[in-house]
Tab-separated table of C-alpha atoms in Angstrom:
chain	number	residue	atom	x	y	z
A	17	UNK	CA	18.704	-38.877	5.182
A	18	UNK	CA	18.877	-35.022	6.581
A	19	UNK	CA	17.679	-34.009	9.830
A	20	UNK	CA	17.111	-30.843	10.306
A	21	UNK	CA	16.339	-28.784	13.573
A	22	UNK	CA	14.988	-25.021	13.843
A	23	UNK	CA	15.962	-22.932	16.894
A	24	UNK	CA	15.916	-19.140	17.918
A	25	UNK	CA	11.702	-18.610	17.602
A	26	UNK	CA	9.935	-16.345	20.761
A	27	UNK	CA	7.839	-14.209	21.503
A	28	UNK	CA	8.608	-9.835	20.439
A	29	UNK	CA	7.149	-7.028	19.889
A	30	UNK	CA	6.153	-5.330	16.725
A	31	UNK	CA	9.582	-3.478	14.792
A	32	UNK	CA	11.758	-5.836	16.804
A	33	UNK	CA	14.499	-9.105	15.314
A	34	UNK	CA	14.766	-12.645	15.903
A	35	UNK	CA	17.223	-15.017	13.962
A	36	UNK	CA	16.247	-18.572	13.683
A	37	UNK	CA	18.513	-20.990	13.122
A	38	UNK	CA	18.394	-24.413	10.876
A	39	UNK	CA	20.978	-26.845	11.824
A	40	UNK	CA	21.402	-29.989	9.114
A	41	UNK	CA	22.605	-33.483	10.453
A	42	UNK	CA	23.161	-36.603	8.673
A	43	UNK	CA	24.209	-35.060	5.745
A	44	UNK	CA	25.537	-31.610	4.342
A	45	UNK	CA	23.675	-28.733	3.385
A	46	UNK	CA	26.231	-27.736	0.444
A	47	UNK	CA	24.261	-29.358	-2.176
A	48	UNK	CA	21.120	-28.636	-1.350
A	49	UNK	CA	18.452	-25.610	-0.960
A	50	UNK	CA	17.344	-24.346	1.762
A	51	UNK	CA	13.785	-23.139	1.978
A	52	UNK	CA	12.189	-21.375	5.460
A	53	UNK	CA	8.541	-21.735	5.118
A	54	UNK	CA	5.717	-20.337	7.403
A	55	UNK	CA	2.349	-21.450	8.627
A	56	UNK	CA	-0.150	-19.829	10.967
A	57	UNK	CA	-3.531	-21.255	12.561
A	58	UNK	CA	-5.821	-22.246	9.744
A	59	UNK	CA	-3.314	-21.135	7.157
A	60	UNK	CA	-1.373	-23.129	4.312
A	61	UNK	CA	2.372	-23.369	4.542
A	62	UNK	CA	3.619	-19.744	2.862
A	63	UNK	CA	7.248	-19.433	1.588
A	64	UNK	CA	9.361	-16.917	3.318
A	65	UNK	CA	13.002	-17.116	1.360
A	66	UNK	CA	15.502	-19.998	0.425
A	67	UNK	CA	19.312	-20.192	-0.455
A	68	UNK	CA	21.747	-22.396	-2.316
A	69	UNK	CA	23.908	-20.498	-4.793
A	70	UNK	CA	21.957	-17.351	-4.276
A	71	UNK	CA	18.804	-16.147	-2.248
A	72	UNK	CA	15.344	-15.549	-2.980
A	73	UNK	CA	12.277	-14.145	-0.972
A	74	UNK	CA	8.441	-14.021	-1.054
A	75	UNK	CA	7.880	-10.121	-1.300
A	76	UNK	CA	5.991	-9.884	1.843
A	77	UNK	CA	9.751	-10.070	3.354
A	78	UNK	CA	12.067	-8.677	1.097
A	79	UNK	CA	14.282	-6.020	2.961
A	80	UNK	CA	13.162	-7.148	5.717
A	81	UNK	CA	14.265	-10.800	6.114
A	82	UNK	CA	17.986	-12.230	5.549
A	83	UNK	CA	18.727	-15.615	4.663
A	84	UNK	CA	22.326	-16.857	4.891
A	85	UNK	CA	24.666	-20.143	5.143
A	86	UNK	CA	27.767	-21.292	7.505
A	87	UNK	CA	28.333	-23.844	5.482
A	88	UNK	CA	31.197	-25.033	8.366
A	89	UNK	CA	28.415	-25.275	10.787
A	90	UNK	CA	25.774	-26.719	8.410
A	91	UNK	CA	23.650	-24.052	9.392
A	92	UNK	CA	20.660	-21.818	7.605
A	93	UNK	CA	20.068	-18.819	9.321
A	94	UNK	CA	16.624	-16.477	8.889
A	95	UNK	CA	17.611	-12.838	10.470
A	96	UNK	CA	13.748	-10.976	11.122
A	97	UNK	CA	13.528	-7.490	11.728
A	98	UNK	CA	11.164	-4.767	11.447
A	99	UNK	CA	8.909	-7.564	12.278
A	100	UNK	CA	5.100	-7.154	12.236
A	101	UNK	CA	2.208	-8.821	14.026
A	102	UNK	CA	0.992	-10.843	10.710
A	103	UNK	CA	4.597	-12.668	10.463
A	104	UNK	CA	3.442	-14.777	13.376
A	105	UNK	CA	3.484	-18.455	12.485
A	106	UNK	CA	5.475	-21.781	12.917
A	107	UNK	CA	8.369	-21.048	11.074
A	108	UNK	CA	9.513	-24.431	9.431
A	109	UNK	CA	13.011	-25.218	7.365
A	110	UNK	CA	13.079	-27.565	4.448
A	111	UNK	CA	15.968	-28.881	2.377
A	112	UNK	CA	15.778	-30.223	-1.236
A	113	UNK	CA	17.505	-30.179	-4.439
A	114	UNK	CA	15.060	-28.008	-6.705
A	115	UNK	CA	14.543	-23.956	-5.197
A	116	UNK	CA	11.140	-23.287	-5.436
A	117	UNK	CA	8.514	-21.624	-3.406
A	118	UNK	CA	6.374	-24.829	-3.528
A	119	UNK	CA	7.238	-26.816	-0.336
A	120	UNK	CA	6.127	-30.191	-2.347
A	121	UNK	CA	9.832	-29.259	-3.821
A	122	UNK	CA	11.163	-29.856	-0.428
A	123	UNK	CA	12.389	-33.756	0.670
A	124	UNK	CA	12.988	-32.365	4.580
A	125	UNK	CA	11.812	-30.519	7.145
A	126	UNK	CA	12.421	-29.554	10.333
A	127	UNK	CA	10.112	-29.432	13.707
A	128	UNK	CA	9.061	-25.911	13.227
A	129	UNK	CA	9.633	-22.925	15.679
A	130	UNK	CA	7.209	-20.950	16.558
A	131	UNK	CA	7.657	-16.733	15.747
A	132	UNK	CA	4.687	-14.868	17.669
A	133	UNK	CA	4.861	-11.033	17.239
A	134	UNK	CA	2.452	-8.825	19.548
A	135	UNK	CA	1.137	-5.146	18.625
């Protein structure tokens, strides 16, 4: 079992950075992917990027999002910037063993943190 908890979500203004963090317990993260997801009001769960031997993104963040590992803190970090009002949303980490964009792919998930990004 993996138990996974997201921090670092707020509140910022349009063009500014937030890093959320995803922090794995219970088991390690090595052998896994990492998926952050996204879901606002009324919305279905979107994929934002994920990371195991390399990284991948939905295009609606690539060069603008960073996914990375520390592996020797069993933690997935998102880096945000140039961050725009429609990237609001519960931000949500899942771990599985297949990368895909589907979440259905994805055995665990976190709590969610919520991202809210004002014009």
């Amino acid at each position: 079992q993996v138990q996974l908890v997201e921090s670092g979500g707020g509140l910022v203004q349009a063009g500014g950075s937030l890093r959320l963090s995803c922090t794995a317990s219970g088991r390690t993260f090595s052998n896994y992917v990492v998926g952050w997801f996204r879901q606002a009001p009324g919305k279905e769960r979107e994929y934002v990027a994920a990371i195991r031997f390399d990284t991948h993104y939905a295009d609606s963040v690539k060069g603008r999002f960073t996914i990375s590992r520390d592996s020797a803190k069993n933690t997935v970090y998102l880096q945000m910037s140039s961050l725009k009002p429609e990237d609001t949303a519960v931000y949500y980490c899942g771990s599985g063993r297949i990368n895909s964009d589907d979440p259905r792919q994805y055995l665990y998930w976190g709590q969610g943190t919520q991202v809210t990004v004002s014009s």
